[in-house]
Amino acid sequence: MLTEKLLLHVLMVLAPVLGYGFFFERKHFSSSPYLWGALQSICAAFCIAFAYHDGGLYWDLRYAPLILAFLYGGKISGGMVLGTILVCRAAYGGEAMVFALLGIVLAALIPFLLSSTFKEYHPYKRVKTAMLTGVWPTVVQIFILLSFTAYSSEINSSLMDTILRLLTFGIIQVLGIGTAARLNELIIERSLMKKEIEKAEKLNTMGELAASIAHEVRNPLTVVKGFLQLMQKDDKDLQHPYIPLVLSELGRAEVIINDYLNFAKPEFKQLEHFSLSQILSDVCMLLNALAVKQGVELKREGMAEAFLFTDRNQLRQALVNVIKNAIEATPSGGTVTVSLALSGGQAVVSIADTGKGMTPEQLSRIGTLFYTTKDKGTGLGTTVSVKIIESMQGKISFKSEAGKGTEVTLRLPLHKKMNISY
């Protein structure tokens, strides 16, 4: 009978997750910890209200929403559920109320400590961590039961039966938390996938538009540039001072147009085997003059030997854009560190600076078209770099904190034949 009642409580635990996925996922307040805390608080209250009385104890899965609230909603959500459980349990009263309240607080301790780092874990690790955390309340309940038994001096033959029931309770609770966590991860994955699809559709539309405009504009620019170069060659004696300036601006316009074309669809014209460490050394040497001019130290660390098979020039352009941005974002006296390591069949390039950093809002918009944190700039450089790395089946990620600097990590697949020793 206990097992059947607790399985009904598992449905109560799943209800907030399913309700959130169906009714609240698209709402503007869906990311609020208060919403998740309110849903889990209602779940905990229902679990306590429909607790099953057996063997002198009340059995329910109140700790499942407590754990899910702390892990997936953070300290605010967890605090809301903890407060709800304490109030509901205090309302019941009873001889063991003090021990029960102490057990609730102890059961919340591990989820509270994990809440700060839980979201940084891989989805599979999050589910596993949630299930392991579900074991902790059972341990606490056994400890509280033994403490109360010793305090009241009522040791009897039913104690072992109660502990066996607690073990059954623990197994069902872990399975319930694991199922709820898995469902929640599927909802998170679906939400992220929808955002990626929407972003890809927008980028494809804007890319096609950018490519068509760039093609049309580049042709007349080429003609104008050609005639200006002829004028400069024929009129050497006149020495018009404005012609070099106009040519320089036309060159800059061509760079921007090429960036638009690269954004629309990076063209890998020449695929070849090459050493990534050599490319990084060349790029650092090229940008060292800019770093010296800015008063920034450009350092290279841990240059592991790695070989790639892709377009060398396109990768060079992406690396130049990222490292140049790091140098320009770093004040005089700062440092930009470029490192290369190997991990899981990938080359991992890290570019870390000690610059002004970015706020979470700025960080969320990095890589989107026309967005830049510079006073002057189009934002195309970073967008093109992201597009190039992704076209090479790689990944680029940004980590930043205002006032402390930014770290950009590029992960590129190694060419297996050229990295046999790895």
Coordinates of C-alpha atoms in Angstrom, one line a residue:
M1 CA 0.0 0.0 0.0
L2 CA 2.9 2.4 0.9
T3 CA 4.4 1.9 -2.6
E4 CA 1.1 2.6 -4.3
K5 CA 0.6 5.8 -2.4
L6 CA 4.1 7.1 -3.0
L7 CA 3.8 6.4 -6.7
L8 CA 0.7 8.7 -6.7
H9 CA 3.0 11.3 -5.1
V10 CA 5.4 10.8 -8.0
L11 CA 2.6 12.1 -10.3
M12 CA 2.3 15.1 -8.1
V13 CA 6.1 15.7 -8.4
L14 CA 5.8 15.5 -12.2
A15 CA 2.8 17.8 -12.4
P16 CA 4.8 21.1 -12.0
V17 CA 7.4 20.1 -14.6
L18 CA 4.7 19.1 -17.1
G19 CA 2.6 22.2 -16.3
Y20 CA 5.6 24.5 -16.7
G21 CA 6.4 22.9 -20.1
F22 CA 2.9 23.2 -21.4
F23 CA 1.6 26.5 -20.0
F24 CA 4.5 28.7 -19.0
E25 CA 7.5 28.0 -21.2
R26 CA 6.6 30.7 -23.8
K27 CA 5.6 33.4 -21.2
H28 CA 7.9 36.4 -20.7
F29 CA 8.2 35.5 -17.0
S30 CA 9.1 31.9 -17.6
S31 CA 12.7 32.3 -16.5
S32 CA 11.7 33.9 -13.2
P33 CA 12.7 31.8 -10.1
Y34 CA 9.5 32.9 -8.4
L35 CA 7.4 31.0 -10.9
W36 CA 9.4 27.7 -10.5
G37 CA 9.4 28.3 -6.7
A38 CA 5.6 28.8 -6.7
L39 CA 4.9 25.7 -8.7
Q40 CA 7.1 23.5 -6.6
S41 CA 5.7 25.1 -3.4
I42 CA 2.2 24.1 -4.4
C43 CA 3.5 20.6 -5.2
A44 CA 5.1 20.3 -1.8
A45 CA 2.0 21.5 0.0
F46 CA -0.1 18.9 -1.9
C47 CA 2.3 16.2 -1.0
I48 CA 2.1 17.1 2.7
A49 CA -1.7 17.5 2.6
F50 CA -2.2 14.0 1.0
A51 CA 0.5 12.3 3.1
Y52 CA -0.1 8.6 3.8
H53 CA -0.2 7.6 7.5
D54 CA 1.4 4.2 8.2
G55 CA 3.4 2.8 11.1
G56 CA 2.9 5.9 13.1
L57 CA 4.5 8.1 10.5
Y58 CA 3.4 10.3 7.6
W59 CA 4.8 9.3 4.2
D60 CA 5.1 11.8 1.3
L61 CA 7.5 13.1 -1.3
R62 CA 7.8 16.6 0.0
Y63 CA 11.6 16.6 -0.5
A64 CA 11.4 15.9 -4.2
P65 CA 10.0 19.4 -5.1
L66 CA 12.4 20.9 -2.5
I67 CA 15.4 19.4 -4.3
L68 CA 14.1 20.2 -7.8
A69 CA 13.4 23.8 -6.7
F70 CA 16.9 24.4 -5.4
L71 CA 18.7 22.7 -8.3
Y72 CA 16.7 24.1 -11.2
G73 CA 15.4 27.3 -9.8
G74 CA 18.2 28.4 -7.5
K75 CA 18.3 29.7 -3.9
I76 CA 15.2 31.8 -4.3
S77 CA 13.0 29.0 -5.6
G78 CA 14.4 26.6 -3.0
G79 CA 13.9 29.0 -0.2
M80 CA 10.2 29.4 -1.2
V81 CA 9.7 25.6 -1.1
L82 CA 11.6 25.3 2.1
G83 CA 9.5 27.9 3.8
T84 CA 6.3 26.3 2.5
I85 CA 7.3 22.9 3.9
L86 CA 8.3 24.3 7.3
V87 CA 5.0 26.2 7.7
C88 CA 2.9 23.2 6.6
R89 CA 4.8 20.8 9.0
A90 CA 4.6 23.3 11.9
A91 CA 0.9 23.5 11.4
Y92 CA 0.6 19.7 12.0
G93 CA 2.4 20.0 15.3
G94 CA 3.0 16.8 17.2
E95 CA 5.5 15.5 19.7
A96 CA 8.3 15.1 17.1
M97 CA 7.8 18.5 15.5
V98 CA 11.2 19.9 16.5
F99 CA 12.9 16.8 15.1
A100 CA 10.8 17.0 11.9
L101 CA 11.7 20.7 11.4
L102 CA 15.4 19.9 12.0
G103 CA 15.2 17.1 9.5
I104 CA 13.7 19.4 6.8
V105 CA 16.4 22.0 7.3
L106 CA 19.1 19.3 7.1
A107 CA 17.5 17.8 4.0
A108 CA 17.7 21.2 2.3
L109 CA 21.4 21.6 3.1
I110 CA 22.9 19.6 0.2
P111 CA 20.6 21.0 -2.5
F112 CA 21.3 24.5 -1.2
L113 CA 25.0 24.0 -1.6
L114 CA 24.7 22.5 -5.1
S115 CA 22.3 25.2 -6.4
S116 CA 25.2 27.6 -7.3
T117 CA 27.0 25.3 -9.7
F118 CA 24.3 22.9 -10.8
K119 CA 23.3 24.7 -14.0
E120 CA 26.9 24.6 -15.2
Y121 CA 26.9 20.8 -15.4
H122 CA 26.2 18.8 -18.5
P123 CA 22.5 17.7 -18.8
Y124 CA 23.3 14.1 -18.2
K125 CA 25.3 15.0 -15.1
R126 CA 22.5 17.2 -13.8
V127 CA 20.0 14.3 -13.9
K128 CA 22.5 12.0 -12.2
T129 CA 23.3 14.7 -9.6
A130 CA 19.6 15.3 -8.9
M131 CA 19.1 11.6 -8.3
L132 CA 22.1 11.3 -6.0
T133 CA 20.9 14.3 -4.1
G134 CA 17.5 12.5 -3.6
V135 CA 19.3 10.0 -1.4
W136 CA 20.3 12.6 1.1
P137 CA 16.8 13.2 2.6
T138 CA 16.4 9.4 3.2
V139 CA 19.7 9.4 5.1
V140 CA 18.5 12.4 7.1
Q141 CA 15.2 10.8 7.9
I142 CA 16.9 7.6 9.2
F143 CA 19.1 9.8 11.4
I144 CA 16.2 11.8 12.7
L145 CA 14.2 8.6 13.4
L146 CA 17.0 7.0 15.3
S147 CA 17.6 10.3 17.2
F148 CA 13.9 10.6 18.2
T149 CA 13.7 6.9 19.2
A150 CA 16.8 7.3 21.4
Y151 CA 15.4 10.6 22.9
S152 CA 12.0 9.0 23.6
S153 CA 13.5 5.7 24.8
E154 CA 10.9 3.8 22.7
I155 CA 13.0 1.2 21.0
N156 CA 10.6 -1.6 19.8
S157 CA 10.5 -4.3 17.1
S158 CA 8.7 -2.1 14.6
L159 CA 11.9 0.1 14.2
M160 CA 13.4 -2.2 11.6
D161 CA 10.1 -2.3 9.7
T162 CA 10.1 1.5 9.7
I163 CA 13.7 1.6 8.4
L164 CA 12.7 -0.8 5.6
R165 CA 9.8 1.4 4.7
L166 CA 12.2 4.4 4.7
L167 CA 14.4 2.5 2.2
T168 CA 11.4 1.9 0.0
F169 CA 10.5 5.5 0.3
G170 CA 14.1 6.5 -0.6
I171 CA 14.1 4.4 -3.8
I172 CA 10.8 5.8 -5.0
Q173 CA 11.9 9.3 -4.2
V174 CA 15.1 9.0 -6.2
L175 CA 13.2 7.5 -9.1
G176 CA 10.6 10.3 -8.9
I177 CA 13.3 13.0 -8.8
G178 CA 15.2 11.4 -11.7
T179 CA 12.1 11.2 -13.9
A180 CA 11.2 14.8 -13.1
A181 CA 14.8 16.0 -13.8
R182 CA 14.9 14.1 -17.1
L183 CA 11.6 15.7 -18.2
N184 CA 12.9 19.1 -17.2
E185 CA 16.0 18.5 -19.2
L186 CA 13.9 17.6 -22.2
I187 CA 12.0 20.8 -21.8
I188 CA 15.2 22.9 -21.5
E189 CA 16.7 21.1 -24.6
R190 CA 13.5 21.8 -26.6
S191 CA 13.6 25.4 -25.6
L192 CA 17.2 25.8 -26.6
M193 CA 16.6 24.0 -29.9
K194 CA 13.7 26.3 -30.7
K195 CA 15.9 29.4 -30.0
E196 CA 18.7 28.0 -32.2
I197 CA 16.3 27.3 -35.0
E198 CA 14.8 30.8 -34.8
K199 CA 18.3 32.3 -34.7
A200 CA 19.4 30.2 -37.7
E201 CA 16.4 31.2 -39.7
K202 CA 17.0 34.9 -39.0
L203 CA 20.7 34.6 -39.9
N204 CA 20.0 32.7 -43.1
T205 CA 17.5 35.4 -44.2
M206 CA 19.8 38.2 -43.3
G207 CA 22.7 36.4 -44.9
E208 CA 21.0 35.9 -48.2
L209 CA 20.0 39.6 -48.2
A210 CA 23.6 40.7 -47.2
A211 CA 25.0 38.5 -50.0
S212 CA 22.8 39.9 -52.7
I213 CA 23.4 43.5 -51.7
A214 CA 27.2 42.9 -51.3
H215 CA 27.4 41.4 -54.8
E216 CA 25.6 44.3 -56.3
V217 CA 27.6 47.0 -54.5
R218 CA 31.1 45.4 -55.0
N219 CA 30.9 45.6 -58.8
P220 CA 30.6 49.4 -59.0
L221 CA 33.1 49.8 -56.2
T222 CA 35.6 47.8 -58.2
V223 CA 35.1 50.0 -61.2
V224 CA 35.5 53.2 -59.2
K225 CA 38.6 51.9 -57.5
G226 CA 40.1 50.9 -60.9
F227 CA 39.6 54.4 -62.4
L228 CA 41.0 56.1 -59.3
Q229 CA 44.1 53.9 -59.5
L230 CA 44.5 54.9 -63.2
M231 CA 44.1 58.6 -62.3
Q232 CA 46.7 58.2 -59.5
K233 CA 49.1 56.6 -62.0
D234 CA 48.6 59.1 -64.8
D235 CA 48.5 62.2 -62.6
K236 CA 51.7 61.7 -60.6
D237 CA 52.8 65.2 -61.2
L238 CA 49.5 66.7 -59.9
Q239 CA 49.7 64.6 -56.7
H240 CA 46.1 64.9 -55.7
P241 CA 46.2 64.3 -51.9
Y242 CA 42.7 63.0 -51.7
I243 CA 43.1 60.0 -54.1
P244 CA 45.1 57.8 -51.6
L245 CA 42.4 58.7 -48.9
V246 CA 39.6 57.7 -51.3
L247 CA 41.4 54.5 -52.2
S248 CA 41.9 53.7 -48.5
E249 CA 38.2 54.2 -47.8
L250 CA 37.3 52.0 -50.8
G251 CA 39.6 49.3 -49.5
R252 CA 37.8 49.5 -46.1
A253 CA 34.4 49.2 -47.9
E254 CA 35.7 46.1 -49.7
V255 CA 36.7 44.6 -46.4
I256 CA 33.2 45.2 -45.0
I257 CA 31.5 43.7 -48.1
N258 CA 33.8 40.7 -47.9
D259 CA 32.7 40.3 -44.3
Y260 CA 29.1 40.3 -45.4
L261 CA 29.8 37.6 -47.9
N262 CA 31.6 35.5 -45.4
F263 CA 28.8 36.0 -43.0
A264 CA 26.3 34.8 -45.6
K265 CA 28.3 31.7 -46.5
P266 CA 32.0 31.2 -45.7
E267 CA 33.7 29.8 -48.8
F268 CA 36.4 27.2 -48.1
K269 CA 38.4 27.6 -51.3
Q270 CA 41.4 25.5 -50.4
L271 CA 41.2 22.6 -47.9
E272 CA 44.6 21.5 -46.6
H273 CA 46.5 19.9 -43.7
F274 CA 48.3 22.4 -41.5
S275 CA 49.6 23.0 -38.0
L276 CA 47.3 25.0 -35.8
S277 CA 50.1 26.0 -33.5
Q278 CA 52.0 27.5 -36.5
I279 CA 48.9 29.5 -37.6
L280 CA 48.5 30.8 -34.0
S281 CA 52.2 31.8 -33.9
D282 CA 51.8 33.7 -37.3
V283 CA 48.7 35.5 -36.1
C284 CA 50.2 36.5 -32.8
M285 CA 53.3 37.8 -34.6
L286 CA 51.1 39.7 -37.0
L287 CA 49.1 41.3 -34.2
N288 CA 52.0 41.9 -31.9
A289 CA 52.6 45.4 -33.4
L290 CA 48.9 46.3 -32.6
A291 CA 49.4 45.0 -29.0
V292 CA 52.6 47.1 -28.5
K293 CA 50.8 50.2 -29.9
Q294 CA 48.0 49.6 -27.4
G295 CA 50.4 48.9 -24.5
V296 CA 49.1 45.4 -24.2
E297 CA 51.3 42.3 -23.6
L298 CA 50.4 39.4 -26.1
K299 CA 51.4 36.1 -24.6
R300 CA 51.4 32.5 -25.9
E301 CA 51.1 29.6 -23.6
G302 CA 50.9 25.8 -23.9
M303 CA 51.2 25.5 -27.6
A304 CA 50.4 21.8 -28.1
E305 CA 51.0 20.3 -31.6
A306 CA 47.7 20.0 -33.4
F307 CA 46.8 19.4 -37.1
L308 CA 43.6 20.5 -38.8
F309 CA 42.1 19.8 -42.3
T310 CA 40.2 22.9 -43.4
D311 CA 40.7 26.3 -45.1
R312 CA 43.8 27.9 -43.5
N313 CA 43.0 31.5 -44.6
Q314 CA 39.4 31.4 -43.3
L315 CA 40.6 30.1 -39.9
R316 CA 43.4 32.8 -39.9
Q317 CA 40.7 35.4 -40.5
A318 CA 38.6 34.1 -37.6
L319 CA 41.6 34.0 -35.2
V320 CA 42.7 37.6 -36.3
N321 CA 39.2 38.9 -35.5
V322 CA 39.0 37.3 -32.1
I323 CA 42.5 38.2 -30.9
K324 CA 42.3 41.7 -32.3
N325 CA 39.0 42.2 -30.4
A326 CA 40.7 41.0 -27.2
I327 CA 43.6 43.4 -27.7
E328 CA 41.3 46.4 -28.4
A329 CA 39.2 45.6 -25.4
T330 CA 42.2 45.5 -23.0
P331 CA 43.5 48.8 -21.5
S332 CA 47.2 49.7 -21.5
G333 CA 49.2 47.5 -19.1
G334 CA 46.8 44.6 -19.6
T335 CA 47.5 41.1 -21.0
V336 CA 46.0 38.9 -23.7
T337 CA 46.9 35.2 -23.4
V338 CA 46.6 32.8 -26.3
S339 CA 46.9 29.1 -25.5
L340 CA 46.3 25.8 -27.4
A341 CA 45.5 22.4 -25.8
L342 CA 44.1 19.1 -26.9
S343 CA 41.0 17.6 -25.4
G344 CA 38.7 14.7 -26.5
G345 CA 39.8 14.7 -30.2
Q346 CA 39.6 18.5 -30.4
A347 CA 42.0 21.4 -30.5
V348 CA 41.0 23.9 -27.8
V349 CA 42.2 27.5 -28.4
S350 CA 41.7 29.9 -25.6
I351 CA 42.0 33.7 -25.9
A352 CA 41.8 35.4 -22.5
D353 CA 42.2 39.1 -21.9
T354 CA 42.2 41.3 -18.8
G355 CA 40.0 44.0 -20.4
K356 CA 36.8 45.6 -19.4
G357 CA 34.7 42.5 -19.8
M358 CA 31.0 42.3 -20.5
T359 CA 27.7 42.3 -18.6
P360 CA 25.5 39.2 -18.9
E361 CA 23.2 41.1 -21.2
Q362 CA 26.1 42.1 -23.5
L363 CA 27.5 38.6 -23.4
S364 CA 24.1 37.1 -24.5
R365 CA 24.2 39.3 -27.7
I366 CA 27.7 38.6 -28.7
G367 CA 27.9 37.0 -32.2
T368 CA 24.6 38.6 -33.4
L369 CA 24.7 40.7 -36.5
F370 CA 25.4 44.4 -36.1
Y371 CA 26.1 44.1 -32.3
T372 CA 29.4 45.4 -31.0
T373 CA 30.7 46.8 -27.7
K374 CA 33.2 49.1 -29.4
D375 CA 32.6 52.8 -30.0
K376 CA 33.4 52.3 -33.7
G377 CA 32.6 49.0 -35.5
T378 CA 30.0 47.1 -37.3
G379 CA 30.0 43.9 -35.2
L380 CA 30.6 41.9 -38.3
G381 CA 34.1 40.6 -37.2
T382 CA 32.8 38.5 -34.3
T383 CA 29.7 37.3 -36.3
V384 CA 31.9 36.2 -39.2
S385 CA 34.3 34.4 -36.8
V386 CA 31.4 32.5 -35.2
K387 CA 30.1 31.6 -38.6
I388 CA 33.5 30.4 -39.9
I389 CA 34.2 28.3 -36.8
E390 CA 30.7 26.7 -36.9
S391 CA 31.2 26.0 -40.6
M392 CA 34.3 24.1 -39.7
Q393 CA 32.2 21.9 -37.4
G394 CA 33.7 23.6 -34.4
K395 CA 32.3 25.6 -31.5
I396 CA 33.0 29.0 -30.1
S397 CA 32.0 30.1 -26.6
F398 CA 32.4 33.3 -24.6
K399 CA 32.9 33.7 -20.9
S400 CA 33.1 37.2 -19.4
E401 CA 32.7 39.3 -16.3
A402 CA 32.4 43.0 -16.2
G403 CA 35.7 44.6 -15.0
K404 CA 37.6 41.3 -15.0
G405 CA 38.0 40.4 -18.7
T406 CA 36.8 38.0 -21.3
E407 CA 37.8 34.5 -22.4
V408 CA 36.9 33.1 -25.8
T409 CA 37.2 29.4 -26.3
L410 CA 37.4 27.8 -29.8
R411 CA 37.0 24.0 -30.2
L412 CA 38.0 22.6 -33.6
P413 CA 38.0 18.9 -34.6
L414 CA 41.5 17.5 -35.1
H415 CA 42.5 15.7 -38.3
K416 CA 42.8 12.1 -37.1
K417 CA 45.4 11.0 -39.7
M418 CA 47.7 13.8 -38.8
N419 CA 47.3 13.4 -35.0
I420 CA 47.9 9.6 -34.7
S421 CA 50.1 10.1 -31.7
Y422 CA 47.2 11.8 -29.9

